[in-house]
Coordinates of C-alpha atoms in Angstrom, one line a residue:
M587 CA 0.0 0.0 0.0
D588 CA 1.7 3.2 -1.2
F589 CA -0.2 5.4 1.2
V590 CA 1.3 3.5 4.1
T591 CA 4.8 4.5 3.0
S592 CA 3.6 8.0 2.4
E593 CA 2.0 8.4 5.8
L594 CA 5.0 6.8 7.5
R595 CA 7.3 9.3 5.8
Q596 CA 5.0 12.2 6.8
L597 CA 4.9 10.9 10.4
R598 CA 8.7 10.7 10.7
A599 CA 9.1 14.2 9.2
F600 CA 6.4 15.6 11.5
A601 CA 8.0 14.0 14.5
K602 CA 11.5 15.5 13.7
R603 CA 10.0 18.9 13.1
R604 CA 8.0 19.0 16.3
L605 CA 10.8 17.7 18.5
A606 CA 13.3 20.2 17.0
G607 CA 11.0 23.2 17.1
P608 CA 10.6 25.5 20.0
R609 CA 7.9 24.7 22.6
G610 CA 5.2 27.4 22.6
P611 CA 3.6 28.6 25.8
G612 CA 1.1 26.1 27.2
L613 CA -2.4 26.6 28.3
V614 CA -1.5 27.0 31.9
D615 CA 1.0 29.7 31.0
F616 CA -1.7 31.5 28.9
L617 CA -4.1 31.5 31.9
E618 CA -1.5 32.9 34.2
G619 CA -1.1 35.9 31.9
A620 CA -4.6 36.4 30.7
R621 CA -6.5 37.7 33.7
W622 CA -9.1 35.1 32.9
E623 CA -10.7 35.1 36.3
D624 CA -11.9 38.6 35.5
T625 CA -14.1 37.0 32.8
A626 CA -17.7 38.3 32.8
W627 CA -19.2 35.1 34.1
D628 CA -22.7 36.4 33.3
R629 CA -22.2 35.5 29.7
P630 CA -22.6 32.3 27.8
L631 CA -19.5 30.1 27.5
V632 CA -20.8 28.1 24.6
P633 CA -23.2 29.2 21.8
E634 CA -26.7 29.2 23.3
P635 CA -28.1 26.5 21.0
L636 CA -25.6 24.0 22.6
S637 CA -27.0 24.7 26.1
L638 CA -28.6 21.8 27.9
G639 CA -32.3 21.8 27.1
F640 CA -32.2 24.5 24.4
H641 CA -33.9 22.2 21.8
T642 CA -36.6 21.0 24.2
P643 CA -40.0 22.3 25.1
W644 CA -38.8 23.0 28.6
W645 CA -36.3 25.8 27.6
A646 CA -39.0 28.5 27.6
L647 CA -39.7 27.8 31.3
Y648 CA -36.3 28.9 32.6
D649 CA -35.3 32.5 33.4
E650 CA -32.1 34.2 32.2
E651 CA -30.0 33.1 35.2
Q652 CA -31.1 29.5 34.8
R653 CA -30.5 29.4 31.1
L654 CA -27.0 30.7 31.8
A655 CA -26.4 27.9 34.2
L656 CA -27.6 25.4 31.6
N657 CA -25.2 27.0 29.2
H658 CA -22.2 26.9 31.6
W659 CA -23.1 23.3 32.5
I660 CA -22.4 22.1 29.0
Y661 CA -19.0 23.8 29.1
M662 CA -18.2 22.1 32.4
L663 CA -19.6 18.8 31.3
M664 CA -17.7 18.7 28.0
Y665 CA -14.4 19.8 29.3
Y666 CA -14.7 17.3 32.1
R667 CA -15.2 14.6 29.6
I668 CA -12.4 15.9 27.3
S669 CA -10.0 16.1 30.3
D670 CA -11.0 12.5 31.3
G671 CA -10.3 11.4 27.7
E672 CA -6.9 13.2 27.8
R673 CA -6.0 11.3 31.0
F674 CA -6.3 8.1 28.9
V675 CA -4.3 9.6 26.1
V676 CA -1.5 10.4 28.6
A677 CA -1.3 6.8 29.8
A678 CA -1.8 5.3 26.3
N679 CA 0.8 7.5 24.5
R680 CA 3.4 6.8 27.1
A681 CA 2.8 3.0 26.9
V682 CA 3.0 3.1 23.1
A683 CA 6.1 5.3 23.3
D684 CA 7.8 2.7 25.5
F685 CA 6.8 0.0 23.0
L686 CA 8.3 2.1 20.1
D687 CA 11.5 3.1 21.8
G688 CA 13.6 0.5 20.0
V689 CA 11.7 1.0 16.7
D690 CA 11.6 4.7 16.1
A691 CA 12.9 7.1 18.8
D692 CA 11.5 10.2 17.1
V693 CA 8.0 8.8 16.9
A694 CA 8.2 7.7 20.6
G695 CA 9.4 11.2 21.5
L696 CA 6.5 12.8 19.6
L697 CA 4.0 10.7 21.6
R698 CA 5.6 11.7 24.9
L699 CA 5.5 15.3 23.8
E700 CA 1.8 14.9 23.1
A701 CA 1.3 13.3 26.6
D702 CA 3.0 16.4 28.2
E703 CA 0.7 18.7 26.2
E704 CA -2.3 16.7 27.4
E705 CA -1.2 17.1 31.0
D706 CA -1.0 20.9 30.4
H707 CA -4.5 20.9 28.9
I708 CA -5.9 18.9 31.9
A709 CA -4.4 21.3 34.4
A710 CA -5.7 24.4 32.6
F711 CA -9.3 23.3 32.2
E712 CA -9.3 22.0 35.8
R713 CA -8.5 25.6 36.9
V714 CA -11.4 26.9 34.9
R715 CA -13.8 24.2 36.2
A716 CA -12.8 24.9 39.8
V717 CA -13.9 28.6 39.4
L718 CA -17.1 27.7 37.6
T719 CA -18.1 25.1 40.2
R720 CA -17.5 27.7 43.0
R721 CA -19.6 30.3 41.1
H722 CA -22.5 27.8 40.7
G723 CA -22.3 26.4 44.2
V724 CA -21.3 22.9 43.3
E725 CA -17.6 22.8 44.3
G726 CA -16.2 19.5 45.3
L727 CA -18.9 17.3 43.7
R728 CA -17.5 14.0 42.4
M729 CA -18.6 13.1 38.9
P730 CA -19.9 9.7 38.0
V731 CA -17.5 7.8 35.6
K732 CA -17.9 5.0 33.2
P733 CA -17.5 1.4 34.6
L734 CA -14.0 0.0 35.1
R735 CA -12.5 3.4 34.4
P736 CA -9.5 3.0 36.8
Y737 CA -8.5 -0.3 35.2
L738 CA -8.5 1.2 31.7
V739 CA -6.6 4.4 32.5
S740 CA -3.8 2.3 33.7
R741 CA -0.2 2.2 32.5
R742 CA 0.0 -1.5 33.4
T743 CA -3.1 -2.4 31.4
L744 CA -1.9 -0.5 28.3
R745 CA 1.6 -1.9 28.5
F746 CA 0.0 -5.4 28.6
L747 CA -2.0 -4.6 25.5
C748 CA 1.0 -3.3 23.6
E749 CA 3.0 -6.4 24.5
R750 CA 0.2 -8.9 23.6
F751 CA -1.2 -7.2 20.5
G752 CA 1.6 -5.0 19.4
A753 CA 1.0 -3.1 16.2
D754 CA -2.6 -4.3 16.0
F755 CA -3.4 -2.6 19.3
V756 CA -1.5 0.6 18.3
A757 CA -3.3 0.9 15.0
S758 CA -6.7 0.3 16.6
Y759 CA -6.0 2.7 19.4
Y760 CA -5.1 5.6 17.1
L761 CA -8.0 5.0 14.8
G762 CA -10.4 5.2 17.8
R763 CA -8.5 8.2 19.2
G764 CA -8.8 10.0 15.9
I765 CA -12.6 9.6 15.8
V766 CA -12.8 10.9 19.4
N767 CA -10.5 13.8 18.4
H768 CA -13.2 14.7 15.8
L769 CA -15.9 14.6 18.4
G770 CA -14.0 17.1 20.6
K771 CA -13.0 19.3 17.7
A772 CA -16.6 19.7 16.6
F773 CA -17.4 21.1 20.1
E774 CA -14.4 23.4 20.4
T775 CA -14.8 25.0 17.0
Q776 CA -18.1 26.4 18.4
V777 CA -16.7 27.4 21.8
E778 CA -13.8 29.4 20.3
T779 CA -16.4 31.6 18.4
V780 CA -18.1 32.9 21.6
D781 CA -17.8 36.7 22.0
A782 CA -16.2 36.6 18.5
G783 CA -13.3 34.8 20.0
A784 CA -12.3 37.8 22.1
S785 CA -12.8 36.5 25.6
A786 CA -10.0 34.7 27.5
L787 CA -11.9 31.4 27.6
A788 CA -12.7 31.5 23.9
R789 CA -9.0 32.1 23.3
L790 CA -8.1 29.2 25.6
S791 CA -10.3 26.9 23.5
H792 CA -8.6 28.2 20.4
L793 CA -5.2 27.4 21.7
H794 CA -6.4 24.0 22.8
T795 CA -7.6 23.3 19.2
V796 CA -4.2 24.3 17.9
D797 CA -2.6 21.5 19.9
E798 CA -5.4 19.1 19.1
N799 CA -5.2 19.7 15.4
R800 CA -1.6 18.3 15.6
H801 CA -2.9 15.4 17.7
M802 CA -5.6 14.7 15.1
A803 CA -2.9 14.6 12.4
V804 CA -0.8 12.1 14.4
S805 CA -3.9 9.9 15.0
R806 CA -4.6 9.8 11.3
M807 CA -0.9 9.0 10.4
M808 CA -0.5 6.4 13.2
A809 CA -3.7 4.7 12.2
A810 CA -2.5 4.5 8.6
C811 CA 1.1 3.5 9.0
T812 CA 1.5 1.5 12.2
H813 CA 1.9 -1.7 10.2
G814 CA 4.7 -0.1 8.3
L815 CA 6.3 1.3 11.4
V816 CA 6.0 -2.0 13.4
E817 CA 5.5 -5.2 11.3
R818 CA 2.3 -7.0 12.1
R819 CA 2.9 -10.4 13.7
K820 CA 3.8 -12.9 10.9
H821 CA 2.2 -15.9 12.7
T822 CA -1.2 -15.4 14.2
S823 CA -3.5 -18.1 15.4
A824 CA -7.2 -18.3 15.2
L825 CA -7.3 -17.7 19.0
Y826 CA -5.2 -14.5 18.6
E827 CA -7.4 -13.2 15.8
A828 CA -10.5 -13.9 17.9
L829 CA -9.0 -12.1 20.9
H830 CA -7.9 -9.2 18.7
H831 CA -11.4 -8.9 17.2
G832 CA -12.9 -8.9 20.7
L833 CA -10.5 -6.2 21.8
Q834 CA -11.5 -4.0 19.0
H835 CA -15.2 -4.4 19.7
V836 CA -14.7 -3.6 23.4
M837 CA -12.6 -0.5 22.6
V838 CA -15.3 0.8 20.1
R839 CA -18.2 0.0 22.3
Y840 CA -16.7 1.5 25.4
T841 CA -15.6 4.7 23.6
L842 CA -18.4 5.4 21.1
S843 CA -21.5 3.7 22.5
D844 CA -24.2 6.4 22.4
T845 CA -26.1 4.5 25.2
L846 CA -23.1 4.3 27.5
T847 CA -21.9 7.9 26.9
K848 CA -25.4 9.4 27.4
R849 CA -26.0 7.3 30.5
Q850 CA -22.9 8.9 32.0
E851 CA -23.7 12.4 30.9
R852 CA -27.2 12.1 32.1
A853 CA -26.1 10.8 35.4
M854 CA -23.6 13.7 35.7
S855 CA -26.3 16.2 34.9
L856 CA -28.8 14.7 37.4
H857 CA -26.1 14.8 40.0
V858 CA -25.0 18.4 39.5
L859 CA -27.8 20.5 38.1
P860 CA -30.3 20.2 41.1
R861 CA -27.4 21.4 43.4
M862 CA -26.7 24.5 41.4
R863 CA -27.8 27.8 43.0
A864 CA -29.8 28.8 40.0
F865 CA -32.0 25.7 40.4
Q866 CA -32.7 25.8 44.1
N867 CA -36.3 26.7 43.6
V868 CA -36.9 24.7 40.4
P869 CA -38.9 21.5 40.9
R870 CA -36.7 18.5 40.5
E871 CA -39.3 16.9 38.2
R872 CA -38.8 19.7 35.7
L873 CA -35.0 19.4 35.7
E874 CA -35.3 15.7 35.2
A875 CA -37.7 16.1 32.3
T876 CA -35.4 18.7 30.7
I877 CA -32.3 16.4 31.1
D878 CA -34.3 13.4 29.7
A879 CA -35.5 15.4 26.7
H880 CA -32.0 16.8 26.0
F881 CA -30.4 13.4 25.9
T882 CA -33.3 11.7 24.1
G883 CA -33.8 14.3 21.3
L884 CA -31.3 15.7 18.8
N885 CA -29.4 18.2 20.9
G886 CA -27.3 21.1 19.8
L887 CA -23.9 19.4 20.3
E888 CA -25.0 16.5 18.2
R889 CA -26.2 18.8 15.4
V890 CA -22.7 20.5 15.1
R891 CA -20.9 17.1 15.4
N892 CA -23.1 15.7 12.6
T893 CA -22.0 18.6 10.4
F894 CA -18.3 18.5 11.3
M895 CA -17.1 15.0 11.7
P896 CA -18.5 12.5 9.0
R897 CA -15.9 13.2 6.3
F898 CA -13.0 13.4 8.7
N899 CA -14.1 10.0 10.1
Q900 CA -14.4 8.6 6.5
R901 CA -10.8 9.7 5.8
I902 CA -9.2 8.2 8.9
L903 CA -11.1 4.9 8.4
E904 CA -10.4 4.6 4.7
R905 CA -6.7 5.1 5.2
A906 CA -6.3 2.9 8.3
C907 CA -4.0 -0.1 8.0
L908 CA -6.8 -2.5 8.4
A909 CA -8.0 -5.3 6.2
P910 CA -11.1 -4.4 4.2
E911 CA -13.3 -6.7 6.3
D912 CA -12.0 -5.1 9.5
K913 CA -12.9 -1.6 8.1
R914 CA -16.4 -2.8 7.4
D915 CA -16.6 -4.3 10.8
W916 CA -15.6 -1.0 12.4
F917 CA -18.0 0.9 10.2
E918 CA -20.9 -1.4 11.0
L919 CA -20.2 -1.5 14.7
I920 CA -19.9 2.3 15.0
T921 CA -23.0 2.9 13.0
S922 CA -25.0 0.5 15.2
L923 CA -23.9 2.5 18.3
Q924 CA -24.4 6.0 17.0
G925 CA -27.9 7.0 18.1
N926 CA -28.5 10.6 17.1
L927 CA -24.9 11.0 15.9
R928 CA -23.9 10.4 12.3
Y929 CA -20.3 9.3 12.3
F930 CA -19.9 8.9 8.6
P931 CA -21.4 10.5 5.4
A932 CA -24.7 9.1 4.1
H933 CA -24.3 6.3 1.6
Y934 CA -20.6 5.8 2.5
V935 CA -19.4 2.2 2.4
P936 CA -15.8 1.4 3.4
G937 CA -13.6 0.5 0.5
L938 CA -16.0 1.6 -2.1
S939 CA -15.3 5.3 -2.2
T940 CA -12.2 7.5 -2.8
T941 CA -10.4 9.6 -0.3
E942 CA -8.9 11.9 -2.8
R943 CA -11.4 14.7 -2.4
L944 CA -11.9 14.4 1.3
L945 CA -11.3 17.4 3.6
P946 CA -7.6 18.0 4.3
D947 CA -6.2 17.6 7.8
P948 CA -6.5 20.8 9.9
E949 CA -2.8 20.6 10.5
A950 CA -1.9 20.6 6.8

């Protein structure tokens, strides 16, 4: 496959360039110089149509302060989820970097650089979340998490997967990570437009997308060229293939299941919103009905994701170093889990369409 050689060449050149280039100021450094705590907190932090409940009949029943709280909650919810995902990236990138140390030192160094950037992102958005939770009177609440989370965000678990499944795990991981990158990018392209991008928090989101654009490009290249970077096992048994197939299904279901994701986000919303100051006098039944309607219907975030991500997902899946039947398996499984989301373009079938005219990578 010529594109494997091409993507591998690009990845190695990209790694050299990033490792040799100067490190720009991180997000924490930006916050320390931006007087961001002076932000006018009485303004939306995401475009209003993304607010929880905006596309439900219940929106009209809330006053201005309550609508603002519903708007701020989506910001808190999404950056909590993004930061949670970035914790997994830190652990996974470092495990894969250890696996690649004897194969390509530059690529391993690039993945460790990304892990360092993700730790900076987590720290920055945790600072913002701490201020927001104080403002809304919900400081210190612990968020519900997906089942088995501590076992998955584990260096030991990820090192075991690298050792047992090698290049197969690495390729699958970066394919999945790329699709998740597109989910987050769709949200942040909206956040960075608030106040015409002039506020400190809109600028923070913009700076975050600059880093994540590069991470998206690495996800695409790693998904495409891992079997060129690290030779796939020459001798695989039927048992190995069955275990690898099962691993892929678990990864996709855990990461992209609409039911599992919405169950967590709904639980987080039910846990936090009734405790916010703005909703002290709102009947719990109304809040629960709003949350249910938001996560059942086509909400604002799903609308922007459905516009943004299908063609990017088509590109990364088409160019992934998977067998045609594995691509179809990924496609069919993701599609079966998508709910209101549309991960791929209408009428797309893996292997039967060209990638020549797809959207370019944001990093390009």
